[in-house]
Amino acid sequence: MARKEHIWVIDDDHSIRWVLEKALQRESMAVSVFDSGNAALAALERGSTPDAIVADIRMPGINGLELLARLREQVPDLPVIIMTAHSDLDSAVAAYQGGAFEYLPKPFDVDEAVALVRRACDLRRQQTASTDNGGPMPEIIGEAPAMQEVFRAIGRLSRSNITVLINGESGTGKELVARALHRHSPRAERPFIALNMAAIPRDLLESELFGHERGSFTGAQAARQGRFEQADGGTLFLDEIGDMPSELQTRLLRVLAEGEFYRVGGHSPIKVDVRVIAATHQDLEARVRQGAFREDLFHRLNVIRIHLPSLRKRREDIPLLMNHFLKSAARELEVEPKTLRPEVENFLMQLEWPGNVRQLENLCRWLTVMASGREIHLEDLPGELRQPQTQALGSNSEGAGDWRSALSDWAASSLARGDSEILNTALPEFERILIDVALKHSGGHRQDAARLLGWGRNTLTRKIKELHME
C-alpha cells in the first residue's frame, strides 16, 4: 500500500485550517494542523517531518517568512507554500527570495490549493528518490542576492509556458535553470530535451532539430524523429542559440510562430506543442547588430530573460558550492567527503573563476582524488590556482612536472593508506579533466576537441557517455 503524503497546515485562522484539512484528506493525504509557527517548529524538533507545508504569512509570534527561514536551515529540501492576501504581493516576492516553493493568494480556489500541494509532494518524492539512489540531484545552489533573483524568476514562471532566454557565461549553470523551469512548470511530466547548438556539426543540425524521412540524404536508412518531436508536450532547451546557423534561424522562427515544421525530405507538416527555452553566453543584441542573428527571432526568444551571474559576482556562494560538490564527488568515488580549512575557503573566494561553477565542480573532483588528508589545506590546491601568475602547465619542463609530481604524491599516499586498483580511480578523472578542457578550448565543438585529444569523434562521444559527462 502506497504511503500517504503528510501535509502540515499552519494558520492562526481556524476556518482556513479546517477547509484545507478536509480538502487534502479527501485526496487521501494525512494532515496535521497548527495554529502557530512555533507549534510547527516544536513538532519538527520532536522528529516529525512532513512532505510539504502550507503556511500563512501573517501569524502571531513567528510569521510565515521567519518560519520559512528556520525551515530552510533545518530541512532545506522541504517544499513550503506560503499563503498571502492579495495586498501582500511584496511579501510574496519576499517568500520567493526566502526559498518558498510557491505562494497561494487568498482567497484561494480549494482545487487549485490541492493541486499545488500535490506538485510540492511530487517534487519532494523526486528529491527523495534521487537521494536514495545516490544519483546527483540537479538543483541550483546559491544564497547570493543575484541568485535569489534567479530563484524568484523561476518561481514567477512556475505556472507559465512562456518562452525564456537564459544568458550567462559558460559554466554558470544555464541548463540547470532550464531544467528547473521545466520541473516547476505544467509540463513537468512531459519530456525535457536538450540540444547544444555548438556541439553538433552544421550539416547534421537540421536533422537533429527537425528529424528526417527515410532516404532524404545519404545514410538516412530510416525515418527519424528530431528533437522538436521528441519534446512534444514538454520543453526543448536550445543551448548556445547564438551559434545557430542563419538558415536554421529562419526555420526555428517559423516553428515558434506556427507550431509546425517539416522533417528533412518530408512533405507533410508536423504539429508540435513545445515550450522553447534558449540559452547563450553571447551578446545576442550585438550579434543582431552584426547581422549574425535574426532580429525577429531574437524578439521571439527574448520574451522573458533570466541572467545568470558569474561565480565572481556571487563569491559568498563558493563555500556552499564547494561543500556540495565535495560531497557529490565523494559519493561518486565512494570515499569519505573532504572538508575545507577556513583559510582555503577564504583563498578560493578571492579567485576569478573564469570557468565559473563548472570549474569549481572540476576542482572538487580533483581534490577528492588528489588531496591526501581528510582536510584540504592550501598546499593541496593545484599549482595553477596557488600561483596564477605562473606559466600554464606544460609550457616548460618545470611546469610540466608539477602535475606529474602531484600525481606521484597522490599515488604514493593512496597506496600507503592501503588502497588498491588506483587506476580505476585516477584514469576516469584524468580523462574527464582533459575532455572538459579540450571542449572548452574548442568552444564545445566535439570534432575539434577530439582532434586536440588525438581521438576520433566517435571515441570522444563514447568516452563522454561512459564518464557521464553529457
C-alpha positions as semicolon CSV with decimal commas, in nm:
position;residue;x (nm);y (nm);z (nm)
1;M;0,000;0,000;0,000
2;A;0,140;0,340;-0,101
3;R;0,241;0,569;0,182
4;K;0,016;0,869;0,235
5;E;0,175;1,209;0,188
6;H;0,187;1,402;0,515
7;I;0,100;1,772;0,492
8;W;0,126;2,038;0,761
9;V;-0,118;2,331;0,751
10;I;-0,011;2,628;0,964
11;D;-0,254;2,921;1,010
12;D;-0,400;3,103;1,308
13;D;-0,738;3,115;1,126
14;H;-0,939;2,807;1,227
15;S;-1,161;2,818;0,916
16;I;-0,862;2,811;0,677
17;R;-0,712;2,518;0,867
18;W;-1,044;2,330;0,855
19;V;-1,105;2,387;0,482
20;L;-0,754;2,279;0,380
21;E;-0,753;1,982;0,618
22;K;-1,079;1,842;0,476
23;A;-0,982;1,909;0,113
24;L;-0,643;1,738;0,149
25;Q;-0,788;1,444;0,343
26;R;-1,034;1,388;0,056
27;E;-0,724;1,346;-0,164
28;S;-0,601;1,067;0,067
29;M;-0,334;1,282;0,232
30;A;-0,253;1,278;0,603
31;V;-0,286;1,628;0,750
32;S;-0,158;1,789;1,071
33;V;-0,276;2,141;1,158
34;F;-0,100;2,403;1,371
35;D;-0,223;2,744;1,486
36;S;0,128;2,894;1,500
37;G;0,474;2,861;1,351
38;N;0,620;2,792;1,695
39;A;0,394;2,487;1,737
40;A;0,509;2,352;1,400
41;L;0,879;2,404;1,485
42;A;0,825;2,221;1,814
43;A;0,683;1,923;1,621
44;L;0,983;1,936;1,388
45;E;1,220;1,923;1,685
46;R;1,036;1,612;1,811
47;G;1,145;1,437;1,491
48;S;0,833;1,469;1,278
49;T;0,891;1,580;0,915
50;P;0,611;1,634;0,660
51;D;0,625;1,601;0,280
52;A;0,507;1,962;0,232
53;I;0,395;2,262;0,436
54;V;0,123;2,522;0,370
55;A;0,176;2,824;0,598
56;D;0,016;3,165;0,632
57;I;0,242;3,465;0,604
58;R;0,078;3,666;0,886
59;M;0,057;3,487;1,221
60;P;0,112;3,588;1,581
61;G;0,455;3,501;1,713
62;I;0,683;3,378;1,438
63;N;0,543;3,482;1,096
64;G;0,548;3,282;0,774
65;L;0,871;3,431;0,640
66;E;1,058;3,375;0,966
67;L;0,922;3,021;0,975
68;L;1,039;2,970;0,615
69;A;1,392;3,084;0,706
70;R;1,404;2,841;1,001
71;L;1,277;2,554;0,787
72;R;1,534;2,627;0,517
73;E;1,806;2,586;0,780
74;Q;1,670;2,262;0,928
75;V;1,506;2,087;0,629
76;P;1,636;2,268;0,316
77;D;1,461;2,036;0,065
78;L;1,116;2,063;0,224
79;P;0,871;2,243;-0,012
80;V;0,686;2,527;0,162
81;I;0,378;2,700;0,016
82;I;0,319;3,046;0,161
83;M;-0,039;3,179;0,179
84;T;-0,072;3,555;0,124
85;A;-0,353;3,807;0,093
86;H;-0,376;3,995;-0,238
87;S;-0,243;4,302;-0,063
88;D;0,072;4,111;0,031
89;L;0,243;4,097;-0,309
90;D;0,564;4,237;-0,161
91;S;0,551;3,954;0,088
92;A;0,507;3,705;-0,194
93;V;0,827;3,834;-0,351
94;A;0,999;3,801;-0,015
95;A;0,865;3,444;0,009
96;Y;1,032;3,355;-0,320
97;Q;1,355;3,518;-0,209
98;G;1,336;3,308;0,107
99;G;1,308;2,988;-0,095
100;A;0,933;2,920;-0,093
101;F;0,812;2,655;-0,339
102;E;0,511;2,870;-0,435
103;Y;0,271;3,123;-0,290
104;L;-0,107;3,083;-0,266
105;P;-0,308;3,407;-0,277
106;K;-0,615;3,440;-0,050
107;P;-0,898;3,387;-0,112
108;F;-0,795;3,074;-0,297
109;D;-0,969;2,806;-0,501
110;V;-0,961;2,482;-0,300
111;D;-0,892;2,264;-0,605
112;E;-0,604;2,493;-0,701
113;A;-0,463;2,469;-0,349
114;V;-0,482;2,088;-0,356
115;A;-0,313;2,074;-0,700
116;L;-0,034;2,298;-0,570
117;V;0,021;2,073;-0,268
118;R;0,025;1,770;-0,499
119;R;0,301;1,933;-0,711
120;A;0,501;2,009;-0,397
121;C;0,472;1,644;-0,287
122;D;0,579;1,522;-0,631
123;L;0,891;1,742;-0,607
124;R;0,968;1,608;-0,259
125;R;0,927;1,248;-0,381
126;Q;1,163;1,310;-0,677
127;Q;1,422;1,463;-0,445
128;T;1,397;1,168;-0,205
129;A;1,428;0,918;-0,490
130;S;1,737;1,097;-0,625
131;T;1,899;1,096;-0,283
132;D;1,808;0,732;-0,211
133;N;1,954;0,619;-0,542
134;G;2,276;0,807;-0,478
135;G;2,231;0,996;-0,802
136;P;2,306;1,365;-0,844
137;M;2,011;1,593;-0,781
138;P;2,038;1,876;-1,031
139;E;1,923;2,157;-0,803
140;I;2,056;2,511;-0,819
141;I;2,254;2,623;-0,516
142;G;2,308;2,979;-0,404
143;E;2,229;3,232;-0,134
144;A;2,376;3,543;-0,301
145;P;2,125;3,819;-0,387
146;A;2,189;3,771;-0,760
147;M;2,092;3,403;-0,730
148;Q;1,784;3,487;-0,528
149;E;1,670;3,694;-0,827
150;V;1,707;3,379;-1,040
151;F;1,506;3,171;-0,792
152;R;1,235;3,434;-0,781
153;A;1,214;3,434;-1,163
154;I;1,179;3,054;-1,167
155;G;0,902;3,082;-0,908
156;R;0,719;3,352;-1,102
157;L;0,733;3,139;-1,417
158;S;0,625;2,815;-1,248
159;R;0,274;2,818;-1,397
160;S;0,378;2,951;-1,734
161;N;0,455;2,807;-2,076
162;I;0,621;3,129;-2,190
163;T;0,947;3,130;-2,391
164;V;1,256;3,211;-2,181
165;L;1,606;3,326;-2,280
166;I;1,882;3,247;-2,029
167;N;2,212;3,424;-2,065
168;G;2,534;3,399;-1,870
169;E;2,896;3,298;-1,907
170;S;2,994;2,938;-1,986
171;G;2,984;2,718;-1,678
172;T;2,730;2,925;-1,481
173;G;2,460;2,652;-1,489
174;K;2,221;2,761;-1,764
175;E;2,094;2,408;-1,825
176;L;2,021;2,365;-1,452
177;V;1,797;2,673;-1,468
178;A;1,625;2,539;-1,780
179;R;1,562;2,205;-1,607
180;A;1,426;2,386;-1,300
181;L;1,189;2,591;-1,519
182;H;1,065;2,266;-1,675
183;R;1,040;2,079;-1,344
184;H;0,825;2,352;-1,189
185;S;0,604;2,403;-1,495
186;P;0,273;2,246;-1,605
187;R;0,486;2,036;-1,846
188;A;0,686;1,867;-1,571
189;E;0,553;1,520;-1,654
190;R;0,642;1,555;-2,023
191;P;0,991;1,529;-2,182
192;F;1,277;1,772;-2,128
193;I;1,502;1,759;-2,436
194;A;1,833;1,948;-2,454
195;L;2,041;2,028;-2,762
196;N;2,367;2,221;-2,772
197;M;2,393;2,417;-3,097
198;A;2,772;2,443;-3,067
199;A;2,823;2,068;-3,021
200;I;2,651;1,950;-3,342
201;P;2,814;1,981;-3,688
202;R;2,628;2,231;-3,909
203;D;2,534;1,969;-4,169
204;L;2,364;1,750;-3,905
205;L;2,191;2,022;-3,705
206;E;1,880;2,050;-3,922
207;S;1,818;1,676;-3,897
208;E;1,882;1,684;-3,520
209;L;1,619;1,955;-3,473
210;F;1,350;1,851;-3,718
211;G;1,421;1,485;-3,799
212;H;1,436;1,332;-4,144
213;E;1,249;1,093;-4,371
214;R;1,397;0,768;-4,497
215;G;1,621;0,825;-4,797
216;S;1,623;1,203;-4,761
217;F;2,005;1,204;-4,775
218;T;2,294;0,958;-4,794
219;G;2,293;0,745;-4,481
220;A;1,927;0,814;-4,393
221;Q;1,835;0,443;-4,378
222;A;1,519;0,504;-4,175
223;A;1,289;0,789;-4,076
224;R;1,397;0,964;-3,756
225;Q;1,227;1,198;-3,512
226;G;1,403;1,525;-3,440
227;R;1,429;1,700;-3,105
228;F;1,111;1,900;-3,162
229;E;0,904;1,582;-3,199
230;Q;1,076;1,420;-2,902
231;A;0,988;1,724;-2,689
232;D;0,620;1,736;-2,794
233;G;0,414;1,840;-2,492
234;G;0,729;1,924;-2,297
235;T;1,028;2,156;-2,312
236;L;1,307;2,192;-2,569
237;F;1,625;2,354;-2,435
238;L;1,841;2,506;-2,709
239;D;2,180;2,579;-2,557
240;E;2,423;2,823;-2,724
241;I;2,147;2,953;-2,951
242;G;2,383;3,227;-3,071
243;D;2,573;2,961;-3,270
244;M;2,267;2,854;-3,471
245;P;2,330;2,888;-3,848
246;S;2,126;3,161;-4,021
247;E;1,931;2,919;-4,243
248;L;1,810;2,728;-3,936
249;Q;1,718;3,050;-3,760
250;T;1,453;3,102;-4,027
251;R;1,312;2,753;-3,974
252;L;1,310;2,795;-3,595
253;L;1,125;3,125;-3,627
254;R;0,857;2,955;-3,837
255;V;0,812;2,676;-3,579
256;L;0,780;2,928;-3,295
257;A;0,524;3,128;-3,494
258;E;0,316;2,843;-3,640
259;G;0,384;2,542;-3,417
260;E;0,459;2,315;-3,714
261;F;0,751;2,212;-3,937
262;Y;0,861;1,962;-4,200
263;R;1,116;1,687;-4,149
264;V;1,416;1,694;-4,381
265;G;1,285;1,537;-4,702
266;G;0,927;1,543;-4,570
267;H;0,614;1,669;-4,743
268;S;0,361;1,663;-4,459
269;P;0,365;1,927;-4,183
270;I;0,412;1,802;-3,827
271;K;0,239;1,995;-3,549
272;V;0,401;2,011;-3,206
273;D;0,331;2,176;-2,872
274;V;0,676;2,263;-2,737
275;R;0,797;2,523;-2,492
276;V;1,134;2,659;-2,605
277;I;1,395;2,772;-2,354
278;A;1,710;2,911;-2,516
279;A;2,047;2,996;-2,363
280;T;2,364;3,170;-2,474
281;H;2,688;3,310;-2,336
282;Q;2,699;3,561;-2,623
283;D;2,561;3,913;-2,654
284;L;2,268;3,841;-2,885
285;E;2,188;4,212;-2,933
286;A;2,541;4,262;-3,065
287;R;2,502;3,963;-3,297
288;V;2,177;4,114;-3,427
289;R;2,357;4,441;-3,499
290;Q;2,631;4,246;-3,679
291;G;2,372;4,066;-3,893
292;A;2,470;3,727;-3,747
293;F;2,137;3,668;-3,570
294;R;1,785;3,742;-3,695
295;E;1,625;4,032;-3,510
296;D;1,273;3,885;-3,537
297;L;1,394;3,555;-3,389
298;F;1,570;3,741;-3,110
299;H;1,244;3,913;-3,015
300;R;1,058;3,578;-3,029
301;L;1,307;3,424;-2,786
302;N;1,359;3,726;-2,563
303;V;1,010;3,725;-2,407
304;I;1,143;3,669;-2,055
305;R;1,514;3,689;-1,987
306;I;1,698;3,536;-1,692
307;H;2,057;3,643;-1,636
308;L;2,285;3,402;-1,453
309;P;2,564;3,577;-1,260
310;S;2,924;3,467;-1,295
311;L;3,081;3,298;-0,993
312;R;3,298;3,604;-0,922
313;K;2,972;3,804;-0,881
314;R;2,849;3,562;-0,613
315;R;3,166;3,483;-0,420
316;E;2,973;3,427;-0,096
317;D;2,828;3,110;-0,252
318;I;3,169;2,948;-0,308
319;P;3,193;2,767;0,032
320;L;2,835;2,640;-0,009
321;L;2,905;2,513;-0,361
322;M;3,238;2,358;-0,261
323;N;3,074;2,168;0,023
324;H;2,804;2,038;-0,214
325;F;3,047;1,930;-0,487
326;L;3,290;1,768;-0,242
327;K;3,008;1,555;-0,102
328;S;2,890;1,472;-0,454
329;A;3,240;1,370;-0,566
330;A;3,282;1,157;-0,253
331;R;2,957;0,971;-0,328
332;E;3,065;0,923;-0,690
333;L;3,405;0,783;-0,593
334;E;3,275;0,600;-0,282
335;V;3,512;0,771;-0,040
336;E;3,472;0,988;0,268
337;P;3,396;1,354;0,180
338;K;3,675;1,603;0,235
339;T;3,636;1,936;0,414
340;L;3,793;2,277;0,352
341;R;4,014;2,458;0,600
342;P;3,889;2,814;0,669
343;E;4,197;2,969;0,507
344;V;4,131;2,763;0,192
345;E;3,771;2,890;0,178
346;N;3,894;3,248;0,208
347;F;4,157;3,196;-0,060
348;L;3,914;3,038;-0,307
349;M;3,668;3,324;-0,257
350;Q;3,933;3,567;-0,389
351;L;3,991;3,390;-0,722
352;E;3,837;3,495;-1,055
353;W;3,697;3,156;-1,166
354;P;3,685;3,208;-1,545
355;G;3,520;2,864;-1,581
356;N;3,257;2,954;-1,319
357;V;3,068;2,680;-1,133
358;R;3,183;2,409;-1,374
359;Q;3,546;2,491;-1,294
360;L;3,467;2,478;-0,923
361;E;3,300;2,136;-0,963
362;N;3,601;2,000;-1,151
363;L;3,831;2,129;-0,878
364;C;3,627;1,940;-0,616
365;R;3,661;1,617;-0,813
366;W;4,035;1,677;-0,846
367;L;4,074;1,745;-0,473
368;T;3,871;1,437;-0,380
369;V;4,120;1,226;-0,574
370;M;4,444;1,417;-0,514
371;A;4,429;1,567;-0,163
372;S;4,592;1,319;0,076
373;G;4,416;1,408;0,401
374;R;4,055;1,448;0,514
375;E;4,103;1,824;0,546
376;I;4,201;2,026;0,241
377;H;4,494;2,264;0,303
378;L;4,625;2,541;0,079
379;E;4,915;2,323;-0,034
380;D;4,662;2,064;-0,161
381;L;4,532;2,306;-0,425
382;P;4,660;2,273;-0,783
383;G;4,967;2,485;-0,854
384;E;4,789;2,694;-1,118
385;L;4,540;2,814;-0,854
386;R;4,802;2,888;-0,589
387;Q;5,030;3,067;-0,838
388;P;4,801;3,209;-1,106
389;Q;5,077;3,431;-1,243
390;T;5,297;3,138;-1,344
391;Q;5,301;2,999;-1,694
392;A;5,049;2,735;-1,793
393;L;5,134;2,375;-1,716
394;G;5,330;2,209;-1,988
395;S;5,473;2,535;-2,123
396;N;5,817;2,433;-1,997
397;S;5,976;2,134;-1,835
398;E;5,941;2,273;-1,483
399;G;5,568;2,345;-1,520
400;A;5,509;2,014;-1,695
401;G;5,646;1,835;-1,392
402;D;5,402;1,993;-1,144
403;W;5,106;1,770;-1,227
404;R;5,328;1,463;-1,256
405;S;5,468;1,528;-0,909
406;A;5,119;1,580;-0,770
407;L;5,001;1,257;-0,933
408;S;5,301;1,070;-0,797
409;D;5,237;1,205;-0,446
410;W;4,870;1,107;-0,464
411;A;4,952;0,754;-0,583
412;A;5,208;0,708;-0,305
413;S;4,960;0,835;-0,041
414;S;4,681;0,611;-0,173
415;L;4,900;0,301;-0,163
416;A;5,025;0,396;0,184
417;R;4,662;0,404;0,302
418;G;4,615;0,051;0,169
419;D;4,415;0,148;-0,140
420;S;4,422;-0,080;-0,442
421;E;4,315;-0,060;-0,806
422;I;4,407;0,308;-0,802
423;L;4,400;0,326;-1,182
424;N;4,022;0,275;-1,162
425;T;4,004;0,597;-0,963
426;A;4,266;0,805;-1,143
427;L;4,209;0,724;-1,510
428;P;3,842;0,831;-1,535
429;E;3,921;1,160;-1,358
430;F;4,226;1,216;-1,577
431;E;4,019;1,163;-1,893
432;R;3,728;1,370;-1,762
433;I;3,951;1,671;-1,692
434;L;4,128;1,654;-2,030
435;I;3,797;1,616;-2,218
436;D;3,647;1,912;-2,032
437;V;3,948;2,135;-2,107
438;A;3,951;2,031;-2,475
439;L;3,578;2,103;-2,512
440;K;3,622;2,446;-2,353
441;H;3,916;2,520;-2,582
442;S;3,715;2,419;-2,889
443;G;3,404;2,613;-2,786
444;G;3,209;2,290;-2,739
445;H;3,278;2,151;-3,090
446;R;3,335;1,779;-3,040
447;Q;3,511;1,724;-3,371
448;D;3,775;1,986;-3,284
449;A;3,801;1,865;-2,923
450;A;3,858;1,507;-3,042
451;R;4,138;1,627;-3,272
452;L;4,302;1,816;-2,982
453;L;4,293;1,499;-2,774
454;G;4,420;1,277;-3,055
455;W;4,095;1,077;-3,076
456;G;3,825;1,030;-3,337
457;R;3,488;1,198;-3,280
458;N;3,316;0,864;-3,211
459;T;3,572;0,782;-2,944
460;L;3,513;1,117;-2,773
461;T;3,134;1,069;-2,784
462;R;3,169;0,721;-2,632
463;K;3,400;0,849;-2,357
464;I;3,160;1,135;-2,271
465;K;2,881;0,878;-2,227
466;E;3,097;0,640;-2,026
467;L;3,208;0,920;-1,793
468;H;2,852;1,058;-1,755
469;M;2,957;1,400;-1,883
470;E;2,655;1,460;-2,108
